[in-house]
PDB file of C-alpha atoms in Angstrom:
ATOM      1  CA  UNK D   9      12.768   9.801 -11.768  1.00  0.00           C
ATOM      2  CA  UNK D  10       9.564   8.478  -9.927  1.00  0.00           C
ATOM      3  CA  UNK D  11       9.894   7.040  -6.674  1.00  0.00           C
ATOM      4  CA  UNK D  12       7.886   3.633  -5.562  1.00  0.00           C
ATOM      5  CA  UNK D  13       6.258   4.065  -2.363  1.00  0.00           C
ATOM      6  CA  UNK D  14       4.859   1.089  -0.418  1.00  0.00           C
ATOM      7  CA  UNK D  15       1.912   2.504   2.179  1.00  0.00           C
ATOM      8  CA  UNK D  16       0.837  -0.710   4.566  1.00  0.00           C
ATOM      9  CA  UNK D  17      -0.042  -1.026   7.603  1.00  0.00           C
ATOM     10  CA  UNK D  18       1.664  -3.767   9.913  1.00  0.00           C
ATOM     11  CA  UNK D  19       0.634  -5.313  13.540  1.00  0.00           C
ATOM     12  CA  UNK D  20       3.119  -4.999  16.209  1.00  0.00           C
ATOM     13  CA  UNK D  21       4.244  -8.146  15.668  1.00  0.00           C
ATOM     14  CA  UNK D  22       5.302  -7.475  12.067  1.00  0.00           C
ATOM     15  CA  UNK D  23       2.302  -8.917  10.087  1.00  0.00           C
ATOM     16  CA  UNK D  24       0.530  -7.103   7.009  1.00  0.00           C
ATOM     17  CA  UNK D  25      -2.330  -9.138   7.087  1.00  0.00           C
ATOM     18  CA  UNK D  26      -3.413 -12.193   9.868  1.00  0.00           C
ATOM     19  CA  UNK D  27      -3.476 -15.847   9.725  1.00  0.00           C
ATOM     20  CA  UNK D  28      -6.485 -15.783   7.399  1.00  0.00           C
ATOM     21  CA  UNK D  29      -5.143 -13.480   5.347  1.00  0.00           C
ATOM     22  CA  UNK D  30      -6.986 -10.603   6.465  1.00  0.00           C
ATOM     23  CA  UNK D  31      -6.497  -7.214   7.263  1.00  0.00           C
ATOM     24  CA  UNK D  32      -9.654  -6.261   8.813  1.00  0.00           C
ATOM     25  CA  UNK D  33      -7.492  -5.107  12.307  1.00  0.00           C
ATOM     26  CA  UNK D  34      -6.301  -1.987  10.721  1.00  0.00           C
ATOM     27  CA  UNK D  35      -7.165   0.835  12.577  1.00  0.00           C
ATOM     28  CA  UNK D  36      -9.561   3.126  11.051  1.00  0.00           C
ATOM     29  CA  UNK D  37     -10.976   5.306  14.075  1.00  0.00           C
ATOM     30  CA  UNK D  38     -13.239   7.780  12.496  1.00  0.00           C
ATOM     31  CA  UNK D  39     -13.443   9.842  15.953  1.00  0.00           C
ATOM     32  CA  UNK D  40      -9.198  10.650  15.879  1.00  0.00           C
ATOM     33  CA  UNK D  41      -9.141  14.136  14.037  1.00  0.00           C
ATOM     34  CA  UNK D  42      -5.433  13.671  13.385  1.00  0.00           C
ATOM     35  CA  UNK D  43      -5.664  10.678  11.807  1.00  0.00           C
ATOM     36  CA  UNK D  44      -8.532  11.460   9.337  1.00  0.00           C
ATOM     37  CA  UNK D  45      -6.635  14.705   8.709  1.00  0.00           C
ATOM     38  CA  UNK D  46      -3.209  12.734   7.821  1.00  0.00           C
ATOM     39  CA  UNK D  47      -6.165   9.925   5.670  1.00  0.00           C
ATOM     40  CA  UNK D  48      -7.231  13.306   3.701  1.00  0.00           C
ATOM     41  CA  UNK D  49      -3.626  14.366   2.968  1.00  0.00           C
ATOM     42  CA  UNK D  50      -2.150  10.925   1.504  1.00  0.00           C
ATOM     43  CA  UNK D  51      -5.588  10.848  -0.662  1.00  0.00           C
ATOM     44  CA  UNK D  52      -4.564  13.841  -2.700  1.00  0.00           C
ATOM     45  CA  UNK D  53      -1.237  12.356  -4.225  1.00  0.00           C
ATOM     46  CA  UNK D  54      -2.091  11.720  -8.320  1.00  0.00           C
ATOM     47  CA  UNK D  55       0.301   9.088  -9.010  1.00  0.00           C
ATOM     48  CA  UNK D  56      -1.214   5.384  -9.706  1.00  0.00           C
ATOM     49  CA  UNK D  57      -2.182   2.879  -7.419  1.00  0.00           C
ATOM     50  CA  UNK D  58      -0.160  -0.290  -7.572  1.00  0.00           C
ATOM     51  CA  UNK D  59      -1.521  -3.587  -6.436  1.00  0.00           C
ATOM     52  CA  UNK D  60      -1.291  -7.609  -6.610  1.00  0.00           C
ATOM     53  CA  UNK D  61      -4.099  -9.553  -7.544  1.00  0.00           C
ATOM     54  CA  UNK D  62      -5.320 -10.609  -3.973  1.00  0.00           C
ATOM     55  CA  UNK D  63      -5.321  -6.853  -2.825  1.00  0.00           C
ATOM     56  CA  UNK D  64      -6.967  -5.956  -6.180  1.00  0.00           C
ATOM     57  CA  UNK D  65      -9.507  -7.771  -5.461  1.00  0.00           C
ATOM     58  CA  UNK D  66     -10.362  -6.378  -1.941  1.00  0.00           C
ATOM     59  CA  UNK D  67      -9.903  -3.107  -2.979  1.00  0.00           C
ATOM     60  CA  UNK D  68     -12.355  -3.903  -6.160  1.00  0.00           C
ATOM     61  CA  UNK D  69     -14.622  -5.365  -3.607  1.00  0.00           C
ATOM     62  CA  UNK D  70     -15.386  -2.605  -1.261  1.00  0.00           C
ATOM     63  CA  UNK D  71     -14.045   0.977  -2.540  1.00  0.00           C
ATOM     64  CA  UNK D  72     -16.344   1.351  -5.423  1.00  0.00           C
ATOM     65  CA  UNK D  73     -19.573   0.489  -3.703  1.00  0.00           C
ATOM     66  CA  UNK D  74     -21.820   3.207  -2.044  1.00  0.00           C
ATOM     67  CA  UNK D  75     -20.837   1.697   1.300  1.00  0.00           C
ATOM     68  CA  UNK D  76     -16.963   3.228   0.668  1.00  0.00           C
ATOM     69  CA  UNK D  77     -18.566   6.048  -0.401  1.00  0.00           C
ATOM     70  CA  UNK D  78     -21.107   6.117   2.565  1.00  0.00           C
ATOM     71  CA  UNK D  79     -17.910   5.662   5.451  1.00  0.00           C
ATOM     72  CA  UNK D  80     -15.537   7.636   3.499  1.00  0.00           C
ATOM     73  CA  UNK D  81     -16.385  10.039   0.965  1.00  0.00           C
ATOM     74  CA  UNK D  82     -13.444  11.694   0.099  1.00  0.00           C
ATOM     75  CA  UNK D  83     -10.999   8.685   0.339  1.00  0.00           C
ATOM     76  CA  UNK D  84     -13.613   6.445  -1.749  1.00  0.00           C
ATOM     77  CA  UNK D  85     -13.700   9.066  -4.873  1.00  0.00           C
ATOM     78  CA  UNK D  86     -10.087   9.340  -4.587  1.00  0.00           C
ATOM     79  CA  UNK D  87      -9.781   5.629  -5.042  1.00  0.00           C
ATOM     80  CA  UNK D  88     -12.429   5.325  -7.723  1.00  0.00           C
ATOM     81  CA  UNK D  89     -10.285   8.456  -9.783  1.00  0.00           C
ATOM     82  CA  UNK D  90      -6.581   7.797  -9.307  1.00  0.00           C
ATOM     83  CA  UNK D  91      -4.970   5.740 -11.862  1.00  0.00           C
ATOM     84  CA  UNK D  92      -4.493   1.851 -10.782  1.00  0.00           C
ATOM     85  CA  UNK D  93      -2.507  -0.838 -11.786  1.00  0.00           C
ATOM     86  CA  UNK D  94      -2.923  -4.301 -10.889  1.00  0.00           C
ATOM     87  CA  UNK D  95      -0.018  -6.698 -11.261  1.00  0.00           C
ATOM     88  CA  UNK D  96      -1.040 -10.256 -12.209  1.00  0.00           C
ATOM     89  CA  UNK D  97      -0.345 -13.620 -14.175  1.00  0.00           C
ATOM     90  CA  UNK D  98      -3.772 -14.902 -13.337  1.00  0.00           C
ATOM     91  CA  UNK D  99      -6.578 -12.356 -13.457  1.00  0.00           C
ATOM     92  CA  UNK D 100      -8.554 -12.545 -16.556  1.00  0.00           C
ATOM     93  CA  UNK D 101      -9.425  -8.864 -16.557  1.00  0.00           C
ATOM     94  CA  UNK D 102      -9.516  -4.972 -14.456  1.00  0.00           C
ATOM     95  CA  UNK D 103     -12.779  -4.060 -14.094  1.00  0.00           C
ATOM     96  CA  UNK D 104     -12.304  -1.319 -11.577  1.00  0.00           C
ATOM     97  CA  UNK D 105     -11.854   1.970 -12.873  1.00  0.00           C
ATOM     98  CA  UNK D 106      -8.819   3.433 -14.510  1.00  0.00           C
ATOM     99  CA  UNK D 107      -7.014   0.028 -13.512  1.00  0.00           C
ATOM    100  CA  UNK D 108      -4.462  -0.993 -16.044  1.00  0.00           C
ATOM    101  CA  UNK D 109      -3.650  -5.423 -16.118  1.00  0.00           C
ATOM    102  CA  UNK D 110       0.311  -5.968 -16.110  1.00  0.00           C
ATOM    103  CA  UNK D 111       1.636  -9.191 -16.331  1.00  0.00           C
ATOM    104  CA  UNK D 112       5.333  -8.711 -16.275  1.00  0.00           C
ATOM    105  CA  UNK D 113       5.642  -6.748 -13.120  1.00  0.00           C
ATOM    106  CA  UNK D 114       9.425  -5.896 -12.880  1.00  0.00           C
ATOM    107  CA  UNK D 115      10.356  -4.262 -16.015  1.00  0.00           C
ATOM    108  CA  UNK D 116       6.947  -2.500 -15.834  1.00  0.00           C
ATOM    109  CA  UNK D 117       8.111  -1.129 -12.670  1.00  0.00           C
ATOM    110  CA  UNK D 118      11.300  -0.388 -14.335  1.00  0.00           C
ATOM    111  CA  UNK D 119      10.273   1.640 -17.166  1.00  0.00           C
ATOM    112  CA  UNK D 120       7.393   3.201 -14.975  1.00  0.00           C
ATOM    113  CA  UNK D 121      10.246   4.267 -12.758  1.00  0.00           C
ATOM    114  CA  UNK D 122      11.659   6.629 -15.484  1.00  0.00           C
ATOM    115  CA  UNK D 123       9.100   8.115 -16.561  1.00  0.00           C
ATOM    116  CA  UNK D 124       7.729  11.631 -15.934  1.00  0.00           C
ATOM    117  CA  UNK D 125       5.125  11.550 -13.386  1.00  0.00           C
ATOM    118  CA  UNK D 126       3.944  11.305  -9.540  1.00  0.00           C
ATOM    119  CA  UNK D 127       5.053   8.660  -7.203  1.00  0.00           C
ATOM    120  CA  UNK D 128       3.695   5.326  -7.570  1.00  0.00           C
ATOM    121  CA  UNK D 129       2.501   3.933  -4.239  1.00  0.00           C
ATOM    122  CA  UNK D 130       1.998   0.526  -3.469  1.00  0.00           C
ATOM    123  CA  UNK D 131      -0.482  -0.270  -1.018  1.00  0.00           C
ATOM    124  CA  UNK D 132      -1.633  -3.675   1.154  1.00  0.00           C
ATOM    125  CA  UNK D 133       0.401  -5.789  -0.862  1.00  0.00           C
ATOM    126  CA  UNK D 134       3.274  -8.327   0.548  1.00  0.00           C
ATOM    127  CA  UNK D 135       3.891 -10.989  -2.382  1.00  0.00           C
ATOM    128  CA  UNK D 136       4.934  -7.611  -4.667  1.00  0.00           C
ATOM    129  CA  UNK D 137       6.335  -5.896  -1.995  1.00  0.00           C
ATOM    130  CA  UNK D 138       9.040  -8.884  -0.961  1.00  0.00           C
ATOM    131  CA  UNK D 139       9.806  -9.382  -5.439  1.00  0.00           C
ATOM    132  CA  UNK D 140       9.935  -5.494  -5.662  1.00  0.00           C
ATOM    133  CA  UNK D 141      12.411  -4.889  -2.635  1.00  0.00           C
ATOM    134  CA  UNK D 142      14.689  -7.901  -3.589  1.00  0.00           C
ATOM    135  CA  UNK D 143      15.034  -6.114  -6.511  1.00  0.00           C
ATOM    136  CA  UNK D 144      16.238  -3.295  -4.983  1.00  0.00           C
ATOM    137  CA  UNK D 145      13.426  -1.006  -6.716  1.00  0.00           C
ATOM    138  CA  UNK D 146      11.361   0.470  -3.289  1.00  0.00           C
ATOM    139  CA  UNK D 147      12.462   3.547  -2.696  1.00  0.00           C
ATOM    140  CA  UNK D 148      10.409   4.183   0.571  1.00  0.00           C
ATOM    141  CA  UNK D 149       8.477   2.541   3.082  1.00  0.00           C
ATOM    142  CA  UNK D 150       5.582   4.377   4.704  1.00  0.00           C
ATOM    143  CA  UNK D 151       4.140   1.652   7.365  1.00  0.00           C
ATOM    144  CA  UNK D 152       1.694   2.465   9.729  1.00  0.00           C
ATOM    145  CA  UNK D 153       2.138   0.190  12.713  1.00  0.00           C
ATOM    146  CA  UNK D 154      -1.547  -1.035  14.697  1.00  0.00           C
ATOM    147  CA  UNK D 155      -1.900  -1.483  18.302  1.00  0.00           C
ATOM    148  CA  UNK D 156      -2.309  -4.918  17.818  1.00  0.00           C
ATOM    149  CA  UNK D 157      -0.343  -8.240  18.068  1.00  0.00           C
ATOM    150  CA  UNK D 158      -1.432 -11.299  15.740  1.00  0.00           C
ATOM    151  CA  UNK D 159       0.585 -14.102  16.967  1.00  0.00           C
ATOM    152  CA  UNK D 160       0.612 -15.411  13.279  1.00  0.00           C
ATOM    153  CA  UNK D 161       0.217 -13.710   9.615  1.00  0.00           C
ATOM    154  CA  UNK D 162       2.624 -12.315   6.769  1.00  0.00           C
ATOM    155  CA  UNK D 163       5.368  -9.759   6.577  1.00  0.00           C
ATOM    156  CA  UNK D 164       5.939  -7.674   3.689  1.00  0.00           C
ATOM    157  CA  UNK D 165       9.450  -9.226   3.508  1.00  0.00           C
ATOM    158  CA  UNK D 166       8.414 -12.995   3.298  1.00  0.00           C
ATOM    159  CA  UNK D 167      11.329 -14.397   0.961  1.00  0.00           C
ATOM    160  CA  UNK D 168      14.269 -11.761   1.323  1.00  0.00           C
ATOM    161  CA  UNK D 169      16.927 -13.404   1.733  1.00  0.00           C
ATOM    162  CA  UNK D 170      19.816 -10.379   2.624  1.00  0.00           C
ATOM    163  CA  UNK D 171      19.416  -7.294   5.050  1.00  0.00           C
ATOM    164  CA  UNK D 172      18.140  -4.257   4.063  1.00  0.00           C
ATOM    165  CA  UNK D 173      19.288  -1.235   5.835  1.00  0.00           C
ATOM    166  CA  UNK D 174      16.921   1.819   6.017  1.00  0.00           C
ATOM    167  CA  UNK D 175      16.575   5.129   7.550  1.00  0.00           C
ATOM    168  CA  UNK D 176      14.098   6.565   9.463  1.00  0.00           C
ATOM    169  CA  UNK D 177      12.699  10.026   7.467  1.00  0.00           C
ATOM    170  CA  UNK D 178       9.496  10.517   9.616  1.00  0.00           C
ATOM    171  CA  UNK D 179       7.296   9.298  12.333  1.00  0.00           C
ATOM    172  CA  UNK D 180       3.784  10.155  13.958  1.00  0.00           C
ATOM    173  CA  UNK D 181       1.746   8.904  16.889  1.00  0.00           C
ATOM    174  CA  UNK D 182      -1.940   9.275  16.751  1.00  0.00           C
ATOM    175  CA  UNK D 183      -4.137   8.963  19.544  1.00  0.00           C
ATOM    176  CA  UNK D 184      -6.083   5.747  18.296  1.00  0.00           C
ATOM    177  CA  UNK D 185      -2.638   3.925  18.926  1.00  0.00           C
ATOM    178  CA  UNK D 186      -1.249   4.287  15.532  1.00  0.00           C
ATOM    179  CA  UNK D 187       1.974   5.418  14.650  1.00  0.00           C
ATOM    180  CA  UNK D 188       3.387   6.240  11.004  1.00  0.00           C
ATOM    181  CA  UNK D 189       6.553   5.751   9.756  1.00  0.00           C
ATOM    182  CA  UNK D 190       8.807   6.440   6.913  1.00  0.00           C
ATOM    183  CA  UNK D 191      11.849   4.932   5.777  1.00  0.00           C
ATOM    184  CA  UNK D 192      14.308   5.093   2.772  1.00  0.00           C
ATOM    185  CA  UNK D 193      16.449   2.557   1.353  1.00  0.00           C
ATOM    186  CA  UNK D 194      20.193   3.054   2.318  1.00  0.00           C
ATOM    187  CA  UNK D 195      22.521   2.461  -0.496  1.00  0.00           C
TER     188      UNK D 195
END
Protein backbone atom coordinates (compact mmCIF):
# COMPACT_ATOMS: atom_id res chain seq x y z
CA UNK A 1 0.00 0.00 0.00
CA UNK A 2 1.23 3.63 -0.86
CA UNK A 3 1.77 5.96 1.79
CA UNK A 4 0.59 9.88 1.55
CA UNK A 5 3.26 12.12 2.52
CA UNK A 6 2.61 15.81 3.23
CA UNK A 7 6.20 17.88 2.73
CA UNK A 8 5.48 21.76 4.00
CA UNK A 9 7.22 23.96 5.50
CA UNK A 10 5.75 25.87 8.66
CA UNK A 11 6.94 29.25 10.60
CA UNK A 12 7.66 28.90 14.18
CA UNK A 13 4.58 30.02 15.01
CA UNK A 14 2.74 27.21 13.21
CA UNK A 15 1.74 28.93 9.88
CA UNK A 16 2.12 27.28 6.27
CA UNK A 17 1.73 30.31 4.54
CA UNK A 18 1.35 34.28 6.06
CA UNK A 19 -1.44 36.62 6.38
CA UNK A 20 -1.49 37.20 2.62
CA UNK A 21 -1.38 33.92 1.88
CA UNK A 22 2.08 33.67 0.96
CA UNK A 23 4.87 31.58 1.43
CA UNK A 24 7.63 33.56 0.11
CA UNK A 25 9.55 33.25 3.91
CA UNK A 26 10.58 29.76 3.28
CA UNK A 27 14.03 29.34 3.58
CA UNK A 28 15.84 28.51 0.52
CA UNK A 29 19.65 29.40 1.31
CA UNK A 30 21.52 28.34 -1.71
CA UNK A 31 25.01 28.81 0.26
CA UNK A 32 23.95 25.77 3.14
CA UNK A 33 25.55 22.58 1.48
CA UNK A 34 23.43 20.40 3.74
CA UNK A 35 20.42 21.70 2.88
CA UNK A 36 20.78 21.66 -0.97
CA UNK A 37 22.15 18.14 -0.46
CA UNK A 38 18.88 16.99 1.64
CA UNK A 39 16.74 19.48 -1.60
CA UNK A 40 18.63 16.95 -4.14
CA UNK A 41 17.65 13.80 -2.20
CA UNK A 42 13.71 14.46 -1.71
CA UNK A 43 13.81 15.46 -5.65
CA UNK A 44 14.56 11.92 -6.70
CA UNK A 45 11.35 10.20 -5.17
CA UNK A 46 8.99 9.11 -8.52
CA UNK A 47 5.73 9.08 -6.94
CA UNK A 48 3.16 12.03 -8.04
CA UNK A 49 2.88 15.34 -6.84
CA UNK A 50 -0.35 16.14 -5.10
CA UNK A 51 -1.69 19.63 -4.87
CA UNK A 52 -4.89 22.02 -4.32
CA UNK A 53 -5.78 24.46 -6.72
CA UNK A 54 -4.18 27.60 -5.01
CA UNK A 55 -0.74 25.73 -4.70
CA UNK A 56 -1.25 24.47 -8.29
CA UNK A 57 -1.25 27.48 -9.39
CA UNK A 58 2.02 28.79 -7.76
CA UNK A 59 3.74 25.90 -8.56
CA UNK A 60 2.37 26.29 -12.40
CA UNK A 61 3.52 29.81 -12.08
CA UNK A 62 7.15 29.61 -11.37
CA UNK A 63 8.63 25.88 -11.74
CA UNK A 64 8.24 25.57 -15.42
CA UNK A 65 9.76 28.85 -16.44
CA UNK A 66 13.55 29.21 -17.25
CA UNK A 67 13.84 31.25 -14.06
CA UNK A 68 13.17 27.69 -11.92
CA UNK A 69 15.32 26.27 -14.15
CA UNK A 70 17.94 29.16 -13.95
CA UNK A 71 17.93 29.00 -9.62
CA UNK A 72 17.45 25.38 -9.51
CA UNK A 73 18.21 23.07 -12.16
CA UNK A 74 17.86 19.86 -10.86
CA UNK A 75 14.80 20.50 -8.56
CA UNK A 76 12.99 22.46 -11.58
CA UNK A 77 13.31 19.29 -14.12
CA UNK A 78 12.28 17.14 -11.37
CA UNK A 79 9.14 19.15 -11.00
CA UNK A 80 8.48 19.58 -14.70
CA UNK A 81 8.90 15.29 -14.97
CA UNK A 82 7.24 13.79 -11.91
CA UNK A 83 3.70 12.94 -12.25
CA UNK A 84 1.18 15.71 -10.67
CA UNK A 85 -2.13 15.81 -9.60
CA UNK A 86 -4.09 18.73 -8.84
CA UNK A 87 -7.20 18.41 -6.71
CA UNK A 88 -9.99 20.85 -7.64
CA UNK A 89 -13.84 21.67 -8.07
CA UNK A 90 -13.04 24.91 -9.79
CA UNK A 91 -10.12 24.84 -12.20
CA UNK A 92 -11.17 24.60 -15.72
CA UNK A 93 -8.07 22.72 -16.81
CA UNK A 94 -3.99 21.27 -15.93
CA UNK A 95 -1.86 22.76 -18.13
CA UNK A 96 1.37 21.94 -16.41
CA UNK A 97 2.97 18.91 -17.39
CA UNK A 98 2.02 15.39 -16.53
CA UNK A 99 -0.69 17.03 -14.12
CA UNK A 100 -3.80 14.97 -13.90
CA UNK A 101 -7.47 17.33 -12.81
CA UNK A 102 -9.39 15.38 -9.90
CA UNK A 103 -12.44 16.59 -8.69
CA UNK A 104 -13.47 14.15 -6.07
CA UNK A 105 -10.41 14.23 -3.93
CA UNK A 106 -11.09 11.59 -1.17
CA UNK A 107 -11.91 8.46 -2.86
CA UNK A 108 -9.19 9.39 -5.40
CA UNK A 109 -6.90 9.37 -2.57
CA UNK A 110 -8.46 6.21 -1.52
CA UNK A 111 -8.07 4.11 -4.46
CA UNK A 112 -4.62 5.85 -5.21
CA UNK A 113 -3.72 4.58 -1.78
CA UNK A 114 -3.96 0.89 -2.94
CA UNK A 115 -2.44 0.89 -5.70
CA UNK A 116 1.06 -0.28 -6.70
CA UNK A 117 3.37 2.53 -6.81
CA UNK A 118 5.71 5.26 -4.98
CA UNK A 119 4.56 7.47 -2.24
CA UNK A 120 2.38 10.25 -3.05
CA UNK A 121 3.59 13.48 -1.44
CA UNK A 122 1.64 16.36 -0.84
CA UNK A 123 3.31 19.52 -0.83
CA UNK A 124 2.37 23.46 0.27
CA UNK A 125 -1.08 22.66 0.61
CA UNK A 126 -3.33 23.32 3.96
CA UNK A 127 -7.14 23.25 2.73
CA UNK A 128 -6.24 19.34 1.47
CA UNK A 129 -4.05 18.71 4.09
CA UNK A 130 -6.77 19.58 7.12
CA UNK A 131 -9.85 17.27 4.66
CA UNK A 132 -7.10 14.56 4.10
CA UNK A 133 -5.97 14.20 7.88
CA UNK A 134 -9.61 14.36 9.24
CA UNK A 135 -9.98 11.57 7.25
CA UNK A 136 -7.50 9.79 8.80
CA UNK A 137 -5.64 9.10 5.31
CA UNK A 138 -1.90 11.02 6.00
CA UNK A 139 0.31 8.67 6.80
CA UNK A 140 3.33 11.05 7.49
CA UNK A 141 4.20 14.47 8.04
CA UNK A 142 7.56 15.76 6.85
CA UNK A 143 7.50 19.67 7.99
CA UNK A 144 10.32 21.72 7.76
CA UNK A 145 10.05 24.40 10.41
CA UNK A 146 11.61 28.31 9.29
CA UNK A 147 13.35 30.57 11.57
CA UNK A 148 10.67 32.80 11.38
CA UNK A 149 7.56 33.93 13.38
CA UNK A 150 4.43 35.41 11.39
CA UNK A 151 2.21 36.65 14.04
CA UNK A 152 -0.77 35.69 11.69
CA UNK A 153 -1.31 33.02 8.68
CA UNK A 154 -2.72 29.32 8.27
CA UNK A 155 -1.96 25.97 9.78
CA UNK A 156 -2.17 22.87 7.94
CA UNK A 157 -4.78 21.74 10.53
CA UNK A 158 -7.32 24.69 10.12
CA UNK A 159 -10.75 22.76 10.78
CA UNK A 160 -9.70 19.51 12.80
CA UNK A 161 -11.73 19.23 15.19
CA UNK A 162 -10.09 16.01 17.49
CA UNK A 163 -6.32 15.43 18.47
CA UNK A 164 -4.08 13.72 16.50
CA UNK A 165 -1.30 11.96 18.15
CA UNK A 166 2.00 11.44 16.20
CA UNK A 167 5.44 10.25 16.58
CA UNK A 168 8.50 11.70 15.94
CA UNK A 169 10.55 9.29 13.13
CA UNK A 170 13.31 11.89 12.25
CA UNK A 171 14.70 15.29 12.69
CA UNK A 172 17.57 17.58 11.18
CA UNK A 173 18.99 21.01 11.90
CA UNK A 174 20.60 22.86 9.11
CA UNK A 175 22.72 25.70 9.50
CA UNK A 176 20.38 28.32 7.66
CA UNK A 177 18.03 27.80 10.79
CA UNK A 178 15.94 25.09 9.40
CA UNK A 179 15.08 22.05 10.96
CA UNK A 180 13.19 18.91 9.37
CA UNK A 181 10.94 16.77 10.84
CA UNK A 182 9.06 13.62 10.42
CA UNK A 183 6.15 12.27 12.00
CA UNK A 184 3.71 9.26 11.68
CA UNK A 185 0.22 8.96 12.56
CA UNK A 186 -0.32 6.93 15.84
CA UNK A 187 -3.18 4.58 15.65
Amino acid sequence: MRKLIVFNHVSLDGYFVDAHGKMDWARTAADDEEWNAFVAENTKGGGPLLFGRVTYELMNSFWPTSMASAIHHEVAARMNTLPKIVFSKTLGEATWSNTQLVRDMVPAIRRMKQEPGENMTIMGSGSIVSQLAAEGLIDEFHVIVNPIVLGKGRTMFEGIGERMPLTLTKNLAFSNGCAYLCYERLG
